[in-house]
C-alpha positions as CSV (number, residue, x, y, z in Angstrom):
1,X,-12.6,11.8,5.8
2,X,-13.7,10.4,8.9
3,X,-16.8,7.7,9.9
4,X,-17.7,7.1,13.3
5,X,-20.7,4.6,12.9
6,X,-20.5,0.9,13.2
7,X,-19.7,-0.7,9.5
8,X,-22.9,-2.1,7.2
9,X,-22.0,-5.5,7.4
10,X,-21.1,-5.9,11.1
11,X,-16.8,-6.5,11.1
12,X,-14.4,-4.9,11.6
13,X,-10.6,-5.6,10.9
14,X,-9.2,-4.7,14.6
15,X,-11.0,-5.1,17.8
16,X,-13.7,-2.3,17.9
17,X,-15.4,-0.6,20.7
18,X,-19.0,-1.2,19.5
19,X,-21.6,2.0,20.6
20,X,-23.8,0.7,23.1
21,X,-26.8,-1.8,21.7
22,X,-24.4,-3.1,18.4
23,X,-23.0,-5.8,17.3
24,X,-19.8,-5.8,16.0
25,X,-17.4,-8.4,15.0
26,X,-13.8,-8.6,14.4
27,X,-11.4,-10.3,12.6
28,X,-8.2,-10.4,14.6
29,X,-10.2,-11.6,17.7
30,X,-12.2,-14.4,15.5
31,X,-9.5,-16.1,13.6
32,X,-6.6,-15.1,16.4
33,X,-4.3,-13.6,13.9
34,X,-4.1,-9.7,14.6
35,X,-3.7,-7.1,11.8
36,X,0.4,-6.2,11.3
37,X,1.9,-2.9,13.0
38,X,1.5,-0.2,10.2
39,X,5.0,0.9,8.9
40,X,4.4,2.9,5.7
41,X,7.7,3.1,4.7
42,X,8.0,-0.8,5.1
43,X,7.0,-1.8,1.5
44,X,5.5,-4.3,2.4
45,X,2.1,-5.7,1.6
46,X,-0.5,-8.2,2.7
47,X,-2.7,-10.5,0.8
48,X,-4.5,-14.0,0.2
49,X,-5.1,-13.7,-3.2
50,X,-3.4,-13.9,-6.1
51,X,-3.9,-10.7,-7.7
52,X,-4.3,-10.8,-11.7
53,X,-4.8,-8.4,-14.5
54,X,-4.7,-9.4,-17.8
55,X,-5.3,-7.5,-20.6
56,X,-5.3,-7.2,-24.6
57,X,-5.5,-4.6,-26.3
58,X,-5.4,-4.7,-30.5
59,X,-6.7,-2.9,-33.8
60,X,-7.0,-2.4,-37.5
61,X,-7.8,0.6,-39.4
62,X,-7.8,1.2,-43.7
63,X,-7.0,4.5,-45.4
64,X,-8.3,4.1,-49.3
65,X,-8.7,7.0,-51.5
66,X,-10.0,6.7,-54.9
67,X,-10.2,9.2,-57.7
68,X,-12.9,10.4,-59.1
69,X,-11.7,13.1,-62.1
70,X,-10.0,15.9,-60.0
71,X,-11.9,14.7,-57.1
72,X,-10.4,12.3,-54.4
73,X,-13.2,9.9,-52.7
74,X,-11.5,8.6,-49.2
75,X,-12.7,6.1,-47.3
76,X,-11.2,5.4,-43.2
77,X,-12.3,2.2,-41.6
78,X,-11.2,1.5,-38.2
79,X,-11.8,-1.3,-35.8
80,X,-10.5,-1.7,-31.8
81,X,-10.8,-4.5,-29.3
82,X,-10.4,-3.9,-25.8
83,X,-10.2,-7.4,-23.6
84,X,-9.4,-7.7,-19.7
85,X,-9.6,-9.8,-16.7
86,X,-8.6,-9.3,-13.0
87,X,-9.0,-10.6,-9.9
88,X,-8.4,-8.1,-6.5
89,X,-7.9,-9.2,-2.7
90,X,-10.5,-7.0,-1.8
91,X,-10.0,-6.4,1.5
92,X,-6.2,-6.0,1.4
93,X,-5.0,-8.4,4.0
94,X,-4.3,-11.5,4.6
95,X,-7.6,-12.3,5.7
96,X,-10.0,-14.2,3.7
97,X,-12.6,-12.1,3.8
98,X,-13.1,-10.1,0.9
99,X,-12.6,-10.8,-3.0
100,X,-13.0,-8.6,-6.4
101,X,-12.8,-9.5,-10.3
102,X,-14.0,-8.0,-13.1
103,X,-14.1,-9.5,-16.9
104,X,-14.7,-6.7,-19.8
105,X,-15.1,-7.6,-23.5
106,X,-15.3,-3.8,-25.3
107,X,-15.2,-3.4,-29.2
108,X,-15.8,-0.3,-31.3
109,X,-16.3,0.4,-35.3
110,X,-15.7,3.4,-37.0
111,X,-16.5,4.8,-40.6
112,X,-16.0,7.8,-42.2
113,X,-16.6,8.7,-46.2
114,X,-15.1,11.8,-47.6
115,X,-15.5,13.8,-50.9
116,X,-12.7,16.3,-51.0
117,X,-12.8,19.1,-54.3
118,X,-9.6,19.6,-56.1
119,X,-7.0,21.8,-54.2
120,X,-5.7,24.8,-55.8
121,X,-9.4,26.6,-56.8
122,X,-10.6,29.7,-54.8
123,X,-13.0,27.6,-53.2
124,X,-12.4,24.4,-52.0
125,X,-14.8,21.5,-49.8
126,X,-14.9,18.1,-47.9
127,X,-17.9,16.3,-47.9
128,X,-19.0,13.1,-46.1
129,X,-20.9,10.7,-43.7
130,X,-19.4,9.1,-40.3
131,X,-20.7,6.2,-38.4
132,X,-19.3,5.1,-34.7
133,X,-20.6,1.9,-32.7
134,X,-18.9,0.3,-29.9
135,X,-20.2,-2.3,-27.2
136,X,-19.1,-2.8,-23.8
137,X,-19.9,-6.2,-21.8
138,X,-18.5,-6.1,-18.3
139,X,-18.9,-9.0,-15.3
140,X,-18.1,-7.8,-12.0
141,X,-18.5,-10.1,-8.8
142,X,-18.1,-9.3,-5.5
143,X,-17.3,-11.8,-3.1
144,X,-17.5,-12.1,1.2
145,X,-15.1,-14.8,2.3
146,X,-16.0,-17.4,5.1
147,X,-14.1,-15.5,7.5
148,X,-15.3,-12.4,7.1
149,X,-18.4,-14.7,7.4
150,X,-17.2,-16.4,10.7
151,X,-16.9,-12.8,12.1
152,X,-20.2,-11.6,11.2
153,X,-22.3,-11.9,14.6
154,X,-25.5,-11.0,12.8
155,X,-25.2,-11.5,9.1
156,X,-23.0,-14.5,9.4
157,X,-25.0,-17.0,9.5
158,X,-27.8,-16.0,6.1
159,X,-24.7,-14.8,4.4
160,X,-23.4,-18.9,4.9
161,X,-26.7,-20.4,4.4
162,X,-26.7,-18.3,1.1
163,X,-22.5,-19.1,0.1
164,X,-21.5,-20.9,-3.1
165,X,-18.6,-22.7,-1.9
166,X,-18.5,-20.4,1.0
167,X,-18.8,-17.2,-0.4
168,X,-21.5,-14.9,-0.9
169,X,-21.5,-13.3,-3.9
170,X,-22.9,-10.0,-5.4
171,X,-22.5,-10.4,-9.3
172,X,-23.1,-7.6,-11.4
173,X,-23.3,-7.6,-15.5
174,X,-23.8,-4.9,-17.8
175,X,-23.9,-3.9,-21.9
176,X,-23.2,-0.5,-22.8
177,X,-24.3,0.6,-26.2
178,X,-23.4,3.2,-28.6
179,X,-24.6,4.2,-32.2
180,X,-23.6,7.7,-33.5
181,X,-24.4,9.3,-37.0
182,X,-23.2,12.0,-38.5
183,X,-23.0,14.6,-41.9
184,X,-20.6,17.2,-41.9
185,X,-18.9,19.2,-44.6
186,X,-16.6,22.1,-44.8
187,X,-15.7,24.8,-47.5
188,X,-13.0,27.4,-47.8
189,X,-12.8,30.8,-50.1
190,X,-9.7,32.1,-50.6
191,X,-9.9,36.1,-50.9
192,X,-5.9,35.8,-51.5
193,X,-3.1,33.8,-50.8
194,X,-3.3,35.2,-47.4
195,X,-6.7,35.5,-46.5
196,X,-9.7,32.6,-46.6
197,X,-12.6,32.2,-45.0
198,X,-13.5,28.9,-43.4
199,X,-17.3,27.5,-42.7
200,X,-18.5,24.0,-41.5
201,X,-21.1,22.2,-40.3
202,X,-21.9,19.4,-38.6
203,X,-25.3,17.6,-37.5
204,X,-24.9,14.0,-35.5
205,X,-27.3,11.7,-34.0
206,X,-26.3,9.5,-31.0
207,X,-28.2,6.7,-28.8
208,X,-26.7,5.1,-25.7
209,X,-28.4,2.0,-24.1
210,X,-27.7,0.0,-21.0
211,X,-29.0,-3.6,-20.5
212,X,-27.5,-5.4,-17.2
213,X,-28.4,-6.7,-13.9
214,X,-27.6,-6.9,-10.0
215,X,-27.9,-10.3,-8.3
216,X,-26.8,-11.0,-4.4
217,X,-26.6,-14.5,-3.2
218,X,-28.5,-12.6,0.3
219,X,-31.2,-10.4,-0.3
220,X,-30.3,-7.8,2.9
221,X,-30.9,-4.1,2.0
222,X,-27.2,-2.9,3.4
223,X,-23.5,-2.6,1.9
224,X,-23.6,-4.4,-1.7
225,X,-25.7,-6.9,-0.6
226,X,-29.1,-5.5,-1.6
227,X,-32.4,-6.1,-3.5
228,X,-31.6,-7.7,-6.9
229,X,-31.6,-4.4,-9.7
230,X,-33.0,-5.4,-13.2
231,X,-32.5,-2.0,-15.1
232,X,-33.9,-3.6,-18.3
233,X,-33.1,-7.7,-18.3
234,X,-30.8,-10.0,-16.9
235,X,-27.9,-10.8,-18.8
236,X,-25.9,-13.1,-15.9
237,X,-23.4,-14.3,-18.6
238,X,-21.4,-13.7,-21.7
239,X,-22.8,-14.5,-25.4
């Protein structure tokens, strides 16, 4: 894949012939520290941040059957949590220019009830109810560096009117939702000890939802730094 146009937010990591009537910044000329020669078979790798990523992953789930004459009642509980947190150099240099981290908080329930018939008959069933829900909170910020901002001819000097602590930020949040329902059951005849005859059926009902918002520190409509987004309401932080 190839791009011949001028980057969105006006740098560049090497010096760059600008097409006539731009203006394009660079990094290696602006802080006087030029990108290293490219080996690829150096191993070796260039960064300013420290990058992270933490994460925890853990669960419970129950298995109880109860019996009800010759019929077995089984109940299956299960519960996951899904934590993480990490923190990218963005830009993959030693520059500061350009920083990533996320934080996600996902958990999920699941139920399922089941009457099963007596095995052994000609005919033979399961019976039951399910029930699914899971919720997934993420934070995601994007961050421009001061000197990615000291390179920027044109955007420079809003995006460091507009810095918290000399970066500006794009912050992103969002909730995903999920409720599923669902009735199923399954019967077999068996014509002989060889031969049966198998038929189910199944009928669930799902909803998804989505509640999260988009908020840049500058309001310019290019790279991620665009109009604020509020899909459905803002929800800038953790519960």
């Amino acid at each position: 894949i190839t791009y011949d146009g001028p980057p969105s937010l006006d740098v560049t990591f090497a010096p760059f012939v600008s097409p006539e009537g731009s203006t394009i910044g660079s990094l290696a000329e602006t802080t006087g520290r030029p990108l290293p020669a490219v080996d690829p078979f150096d191993r070796v790798v260039d960064a300013n941040e420290d990058t992270m990523d933490s994460t925890r992953v853990w669960g419970v789930s129950t298995d109880l059957e109860y019996e009800l004459g010759e019929h077995v009642l089984k109940w299956i509980l299960g519960y996951r949590d899904f934590t993480s947190f990490s923190v990218l150099d963005g830009d993959f240099t030693g520059y500061d220019a350009v920083f990533l981290d996320t934080d996600e908080d996902f958990t999920q329930w699941s139920s399922e009830l089941q009457l099963i018939s007596p095995t052994g008959a000609s005919f033979d069933y399961v019976a039951g109810a399910y029930f699914y829900t899971q919720r997934d909170h993420t934070l995601g910020e994007l961050g421009i560096a001061p000197e990615w901002i000291a390179a920027s001819p044109v955007l420079g000097i809003p995006l460091g009117n507009t810095a918290e602590d000399g970066i500006a930020y794009n912050r992103d949040t969002n909730i995903h939702e999920t409720f599923s329902y669902a009735l199923f059951g399954q019967g077999s005849y068996h014509f002989t000890d060889q031969w049966s005859l198998t038929v189910g059926l199944r009928g669930t009902y799902e909803e998804k939802s989505r509640k999260g918002s988009q908020i840049a520190t500058l309001k310019v409509d290019t790279g991620p730094f665009g109009p604020d987004r509020f899909p459905d309401q803002d929800l800038s932080v953790f519960d």
